[in-house]
Coordinates of C-alpha atoms and ligand atoms in Angstrom, one line a residue:
X267 CA 2.7 -86.8 -66.7
X268 CA 3.4 -83.9 -64.5
X269 CA 3.1 -83.5 -60.8
X270 CA 3.6 -80.7 -58.4
X271 CA 6.9 -82.2 -57.3
X272 CA 8.5 -82.3 -60.7
X273 CA 11.3 -80.1 -61.9
X274 CA 12.5 -79.0 -58.5
X275 CA 16.0 -80.0 -57.5
X276 CA 15.2 -80.0 -53.9
X277 CA 12.1 -81.6 -52.4
X278 CA 11.6 -81.3 -48.7
X279 CA 9.1 -83.4 -46.8
X280 CA 6.4 -81.0 -45.9
X281 CA 3.8 -83.8 -46.5
X282 CA 2.6 -84.9 -43.1
X283 CA 3.6 -88.4 -42.1
X284 CA 3.3 -90.7 -39.1
X285 CA 6.8 -92.1 -38.9
X286 CA 7.2 -90.7 -35.3
X287 CA 3.7 -90.9 -34.0
X288 CA 3.6 -91.6 -30.3
X289 CA 7.3 -90.8 -29.9
X290 CA 8.7 -88.0 -27.8
X291 CA 11.8 -85.9 -28.3
X292 CA 13.8 -83.0 -27.0
X293 CA 15.8 -80.5 -29.0
X294 CA 18.8 -78.6 -27.7
X295 CA 20.2 -75.7 -29.7
X296 CA 17.4 -73.6 -31.2
X297 CA 18.3 -69.9 -31.3
X298 CA 16.2 -68.6 -34.1
X299 CA 14.3 -69.6 -37.2
X300 CA 17.6 -70.2 -39.1
X301 CA 18.8 -72.7 -36.6
X302 CA 19.4 -76.3 -37.9
X303 CA 17.7 -77.4 -34.7
X304 CA 14.6 -75.6 -35.8
X305 CA 14.6 -77.3 -39.2
X306 CA 14.9 -80.6 -37.4
X307 CA 12.0 -79.6 -35.1
X308 CA 9.8 -79.1 -38.1
X309 CA 10.7 -82.4 -39.7
X310 CA 10.1 -84.3 -36.4
X311 CA 6.9 -82.4 -35.5
X312 CA 5.6 -83.0 -39.1
X313 CA 6.1 -86.8 -38.5
X314 CA 4.0 -86.7 -35.3
X315 CA 6.7 -86.5 -32.6
X316 CA 5.8 -84.7 -29.4
X317 CA 8.6 -82.2 -28.8
X318 CA 10.2 -80.3 -25.9
X319 CA 12.9 -77.6 -26.3
X320 CA 15.7 -76.0 -24.4
X321 CA 17.0 -72.4 -24.6
X322 CA 20.5 -71.4 -23.7
X323 CA 19.5 -68.4 -21.6
X324 CA 16.8 -65.8 -20.9
X325 CA 18.0 -63.8 -23.9
X326 CA 16.9 -66.6 -26.2
X327 CA 13.8 -67.7 -24.3
X328 CA 11.4 -65.4 -26.2
X329 CA 12.7 -66.5 -29.6
X330 CA 12.1 -70.2 -28.8
X331 CA 8.7 -69.4 -27.3
X332 CA 7.6 -67.6 -30.4
X333 CA 8.8 -70.4 -32.7
X334 CA 7.3 -73.2 -30.7
X335 CA 4.0 -71.4 -30.6
X336 CA 3.7 -72.2 -34.3
X337 CA 3.7 -75.9 -33.6
X338 CA 0.7 -77.9 -32.5
X339 CA 0.1 -78.9 -28.9
X340 CA 1.5 -77.9 -25.5
X341 CA 5.3 -77.7 -25.8
X342 CA 7.5 -77.7 -22.7
X343 CA 10.5 -75.4 -22.7
X344 CA 13.4 -75.6 -20.3
X345 CA 16.5 -73.4 -19.7
X346 CA 19.8 -75.3 -20.3
X347 CA 23.2 -73.9 -20.6
X348 CA 25.4 -77.0 -21.0
X349 CA 28.4 -75.4 -19.2
X350 CA 26.3 -75.8 -16.0
X351 CA 26.0 -79.6 -15.4
X352 CA 23.2 -79.0 -12.8
X353 CA 21.2 -77.4 -15.5
X354 CA 21.7 -80.5 -17.7
X355 CA 20.6 -82.9 -14.8
X356 CA 17.7 -80.6 -13.8
X357 CA 16.5 -80.5 -17.4
X358 CA 15.9 -84.3 -17.5
X359 CA 14.4 -84.3 -14.0
X360 CA 11.9 -81.6 -15.1
X361 CA 11.2 -83.4 -18.4
X362 CA 10.3 -86.6 -16.4
X363 CA 7.4 -84.6 -15.0
X364 CA 6.1 -83.7 -18.5
X365 CA 6.9 -86.7 -20.6
X366 CA 6.5 -90.4 -19.8
X367 CA 9.8 -91.4 -21.2
X368 CA 12.0 -90.1 -24.1
X369 CA 12.6 -91.5 -27.5
X370 CA 14.9 -88.9 -29.0
X371 CA 17.5 -86.3 -28.2
X372 CA 18.7 -83.8 -30.7
X373 CA 22.0 -82.1 -29.8
X374 CA 22.5 -79.2 -32.1
X375 CA 24.9 -76.9 -30.3
X376 CA 28.4 -75.7 -30.5
X377 CA 30.5 -72.8 -29.4
X378 CA 34.0 -71.4 -29.7
X379 CA 35.2 -67.9 -29.0
X380 CA 35.1 -65.8 -32.1
X381 CA 38.8 -64.9 -31.9
X382 CA 39.7 -68.7 -32.1
X383 CA 37.9 -69.0 -35.5
X384 CA 40.3 -66.7 -37.3
X385 CA 44.0 -66.8 -37.8
X386 CA 46.2 -69.8 -37.1
X387 CA 45.2 -72.8 -35.0
X388 CA 48.7 -72.8 -33.4
X389 CA 47.6 -69.7 -31.5
X390 CA 44.6 -71.3 -29.8
X391 CA 44.5 -70.5 -26.1
X392 CA 44.1 -73.2 -23.5
X393 CA 41.0 -71.5 -22.2
X394 CA 39.5 -71.3 -25.8
X395 CA 40.4 -74.9 -26.5
X396 CA 38.8 -76.1 -23.3
X397 CA 35.6 -74.0 -23.8
X398 CA 35.1 -75.3 -27.3
X399 CA 35.5 -78.9 -26.1
X400 CA 33.2 -78.4 -23.1
X401 CA 30.3 -76.9 -25.1
X402 CA 30.8 -78.6 -28.4
X403 CA 32.0 -82.1 -27.5
X404 CA 31.7 -83.0 -23.8
X405 CA 28.1 -81.8 -23.6
X406 CA 26.9 -84.7 -25.8
X407 CA 28.2 -87.2 -23.2
X408 CA 26.7 -85.2 -20.3
X409 CA 23.3 -84.9 -22.0
X410 CA 23.3 -88.6 -23.1
X411 CA 24.0 -89.7 -19.5
X412 CA 21.3 -87.5 -18.1
X413 CA 18.8 -88.7 -20.7
X414 CA 19.5 -92.4 -20.0
X415 CA 16.8 -93.1 -17.4
X416 CA 14.0 -91.5 -19.5
X417 CA 15.2 -93.4 -22.6
X418 CA 15.5 -96.7 -20.8
X419 CA 11.9 -96.2 -19.8
X420 CA 11.0 -96.5 -23.5
X421 CA 13.2 -99.5 -24.1
X422 CA 15.6 -97.5 -26.3
X423 CA 15.9 -94.4 -28.4
X424 CA 17.9 -92.3 -30.8
X425 CA 20.5 -89.6 -30.0
X426 CA 21.5 -87.3 -32.9
X427 CA 24.2 -84.6 -32.9
X428 CA 25.5 -82.2 -35.6
X429 CA 29.0 -82.2 -36.9
X430 CA 31.0 -80.6 -39.8
X431 CA 33.6 -81.7 -42.3
X432 CA 36.2 -79.5 -40.5
X433 CA 36.3 -82.3 -37.9
X434 CA 37.8 -84.7 -40.4
X435 CA 39.8 -82.4 -42.7
X436 CA 41.5 -79.1 -42.2
X437 CA 39.2 -76.2 -43.2
X438 CA 40.6 -72.7 -43.0
X439 CA 39.6 -70.8 -39.8
X440 CA 37.5 -73.7 -38.4
X441 CA 40.5 -74.3 -36.1
X442 CA 39.6 -75.2 -32.5
X443 CA 36.0 -76.2 -33.6
X444 CA 37.5 -78.8 -36.0
X445 CA 39.3 -80.4 -33.0
X446 CA 36.1 -80.3 -31.0
X447 CA 34.1 -81.9 -33.8
X448 CA 36.7 -84.7 -34.1
X449 CA 36.2 -85.3 -30.4
X450 CA 32.4 -85.1 -30.8
X451 CA 32.5 -87.7 -33.6
X452 CA 34.6 -90.1 -31.6
X453 CA 32.3 -89.5 -28.6
X454 CA 29.4 -90.7 -30.9
X455 CA 31.2 -94.0 -31.4
X456 CA 32.0 -94.6 -27.7
X457 CA 28.5 -93.7 -26.7
X458 CA 27.1 -95.9 -29.4
X459 CA 29.0 -98.8 -27.9
X460 CA 28.0 -98.1 -24.3
X461 CA 24.3 -97.5 -25.0
X462 CA 23.8 -100.1 -27.7
X463 CA 22.9 -102.8 -25.2
X464 CA 20.1 -100.5 -24.0
X465 CA 18.8 -100.2 -27.6
X466 CA 19.9 -96.5 -27.7
X467 CA 21.4 -95.5 -31.0
X468 CA 23.9 -92.5 -31.3
X469 CA 24.6 -90.9 -34.6
X470 CA 25.9 -87.7 -36.1
X471 CA 24.8 -85.7 -39.1
X472 CA 27.7 -83.9 -40.9
X473 CA 26.0 -81.0 -42.5
X474 CA 27.4 -78.9 -45.4
X475 CA 27.6 -75.1 -44.7
X476 CA 24.3 -73.4 -44.0
X477 CA 23.8 -69.7 -43.2
X478 CA 22.7 -69.8 -39.5
X479 CA 23.6 -67.6 -36.5
X480 CA 26.6 -69.7 -35.8
X481 CA 27.8 -69.4 -39.4
X482 CA 27.1 -65.7 -39.7
X483 CA 30.1 -63.5 -39.5
X484 CA 32.3 -66.4 -40.4
X485 CA 34.7 -64.8 -42.8
X486 CA 34.7 -66.7 -46.1
X487 CA 31.4 -68.4 -45.7
X488 CA 30.0 -67.0 -48.9
X489 CA 33.1 -68.3 -50.7
X490 CA 32.6 -71.7 -49.1
X491 CA 29.0 -71.8 -50.3
X492 CA 30.2 -70.9 -53.8
X493 CA 32.9 -73.6 -53.7
X494 CA 30.3 -76.2 -52.6
X495 CA 28.2 -75.4 -55.7
X496 CA 31.2 -76.0 -58.0
X497 CA 32.7 -79.0 -56.3
X498 CA 30.0 -81.0 -54.6
X499 CA 28.6 -83.9 -56.7
X500 CA 25.1 -82.4 -56.5
X501 CA 26.5 -79.0 -57.6
X502 CA 24.5 -77.1 -55.1
X503 CA 24.3 -76.1 -51.4
X504 CA 22.1 -77.9 -48.9
X505 CA 19.1 -76.7 -47.1
X506 CA 18.4 -77.0 -43.4
X507 CA 15.3 -79.0 -44.2
X508 CA 17.4 -81.7 -45.7
X509 CA 19.3 -82.0 -42.4
X510 CA 15.9 -82.1 -40.7
X511 CA 14.7 -85.0 -42.9
X512 CA 17.8 -87.0 -42.1
X513 CA 17.3 -86.4 -38.4
X514 CA 13.7 -87.7 -39.0
X515 CA 15.2 -90.8 -40.5
X516 CA 17.6 -91.3 -37.6
X517 CA 14.9 -90.7 -35.1
X518 CA 12.6 -93.3 -36.8
X519 CA 12.4 -97.1 -36.9
X520 CA 13.7 -96.9 -40.5
X521 CA 17.3 -96.4 -39.2
X522 CA 17.0 -99.1 -36.5
X523 CA 20.2 -100.9 -37.7
X524 CA 22.3 -97.7 -37.7
X525 CA 24.4 -96.6 -34.8
X526 CA 27.8 -94.9 -34.2
X527 CA 27.5 -93.5 -37.8
X528 CA 28.3 -90.1 -39.2
X529 CA 25.9 -89.4 -42.1
X530 CA 27.0 -86.6 -44.5
X531 CA 24.3 -84.3 -45.7
X532 CA 26.6 -82.2 -47.8
X533 CA 25.6 -82.7 -51.4
X534 CA 28.5 -85.3 -51.5
X535 CA 31.2 -82.7 -50.9
X536 CA 33.2 -85.0 -48.6
X537 CA 33.9 -87.7 -51.2
X538 CA 35.9 -85.4 -53.4
X539 CA 39.7 -85.7 -53.6
X540 CA 40.0 -83.0 -56.2
Ligands
NAD122 P1 22.8 -71.8 -34.3 O1 23.5 -70.6 -33.8 O2 21.4 -71.6 -34.7 O3 22.8 -72.9 -33.1 C1 23.8 -73.1 -32.2 C2 23.1 -73.3 -30.9 O4 24.1 -73.6 -29.8 C3 22.3 -72.0 -30.4 O5 21.0 -72.4 -30.2 C4 23.0 -71.7 -29.1 O6 22.1 -71.2 -28.1 C5 23.6 -73.1 -28.7 N1 24.6 -73.0 -27.6 C6 25.8 -72.4 -27.7 N2 26.4 -72.5 -26.5 C7 25.6 -73.1 -25.7 C8 25.6 -73.5 -24.3 N3 26.7 -73.2 -23.5 N4 24.6 -74.2 -23.8 C9 23.5 -74.5 -24.5 N5 23.4 -74.1 -25.8 C10 24.4 -73.5 -26.4 O7 23.7 -72.5 -35.4 P2 23.5 -73.9 -36.2 O8 24.3 -73.7 -37.4 O9 22.1 -74.3 -36.3 O10 24.4 -74.9 -35.3 C11 23.8 -76.1 -34.8 C12 24.8 -77.2 -34.9 O11 25.0 -77.5 -36.3 C13 26.2 -76.9 -34.3 O12 26.6 -78.1 -33.6 C14 27.0 -76.6 -35.5 O13 28.4 -76.9 -35.2 C15 26.4 -77.6 -36.5 N6 26.7 -77.4 -37.9 C16 26.4 -76.2 -38.4 C17 26.7 -76.0 -39.8 C18 26.5 -74.7 -40.5 O14 27.0 -74.4 -41.5 N7 25.6 -73.8 -40.0 C19 27.3 -77.1 -40.6 C20 27.5 -78.3 -39.9 C21 27.2 -78.4 -38.6
0WE123 O1 30.0 -75.4 -36.6 C1 29.9 -74.4 -37.2 C2 29.7 -73.1 -36.4 C3 30.5 -73.1 -35.1 C4 30.7 -71.8 -34.4 C5 30.5 -70.6 -35.0 C6 30.7 -69.4 -34.2 C7 30.6 -68.0 -34.8 C8 30.3 -67.0 -33.7 C9 31.0 -71.9 -33.1 N1 31.2 -70.8 -32.3 C10 31.1 -69.6 -32.8 N2 31.3 -68.5 -32.0 C11 31.0 -67.3 -32.4 O2 31.3 -66.3 -31.6 N3 29.8 -74.4 -38.5 C12 30.0 -75.6 -39.2 C13 29.6 -73.2 -39.4 C14 31.0 -72.7 -39.7 O3 31.7 -72.0 -38.8 C15 33.0 -71.8 -39.4 C16 33.0 -72.3 -40.7 C17 31.7 -72.9 -40.9 C18 31.2 -73.7 -42.1 C19 34.1 -71.1 -38.9 C20 35.2 -71.0 -39.7 C21 35.2 -71.5 -41.0 C22 34.1 -72.2 -41.5

């Protein structure tokens, strides 16, 4: 017996499904077609979710417009730089005019100054430390709080953020971002406890390294991708679509018993002690 799906190591769900039919979601953190947020968008849209997007600034607006034009239906776009809390609050006020409630929030953004992602962590500046925390960790709490009224309207929902192994173990050069991811992962747990009684689940996906804008120019990324291939139990790198499909699971009824969790989509890399 042979099928079209045989003898491929990686199968991504491009087969349309209805796991998210009737649900609404918003995705923060799409910059271009390589963005993990965009791979998540495709998995969610493919499962029938009605989506809205934010863009960080006017510079990225056109990118996001062009990408979302390839999806079906009318897709609202809003500006949102998370360093401006009025933009975060306005986002959900505006969304309330377009969507009758919200089932899902995808938080797929992070930032640290480039100079903090090289050299020794001991040299991290106070300003660089606080900026990484503000954008990469605190924003999840601000966004979750602002999204609450719309999610309560639906009797619950699912919030998903993106993290990385460098938040649990020391990874060369990840530095201040590792500390921010540790704070982000702990925020997931505290938020899960607070919002659980409202039937809102909060989880993180810890993705293996993927070549995206945020990963480009990271010195040693190619080496890390090679190391993954040798060391990870699956002996390969991961694709953004695999992260997208895990986000689909976390957004769906299938994961209804899971909250406060960090799911590793890393070909098993994090289990290795050698
Ligand atoms: P990306 O550059 O495509 O996405 C990062 C996004 O963050 C961009 O859309 C950018 O506009 C947004 N952003 C930065 N500062 C912002 C601000 N002040 N306000 C609003 N948005 C802001 O890169 P990516 O790799 O898709 O990153 C998405 C998430 O995945 C990040 O949290 C990243 O840490 C995480 N992650 C990435 C990898 C990887 O190897 N690429 C691995 C694990 C986790
Ligand atoms: O979370 C990330 C990316 C985070 C990131 C990357 C940049 C580069 C450009 C945040 N801010 C910036 N700011 C910039 O100016 N990843 C998990 C990808 C990544 O980044 C690394 C990695 C990996 C993997 C940085 C150092 C070492 C490994």
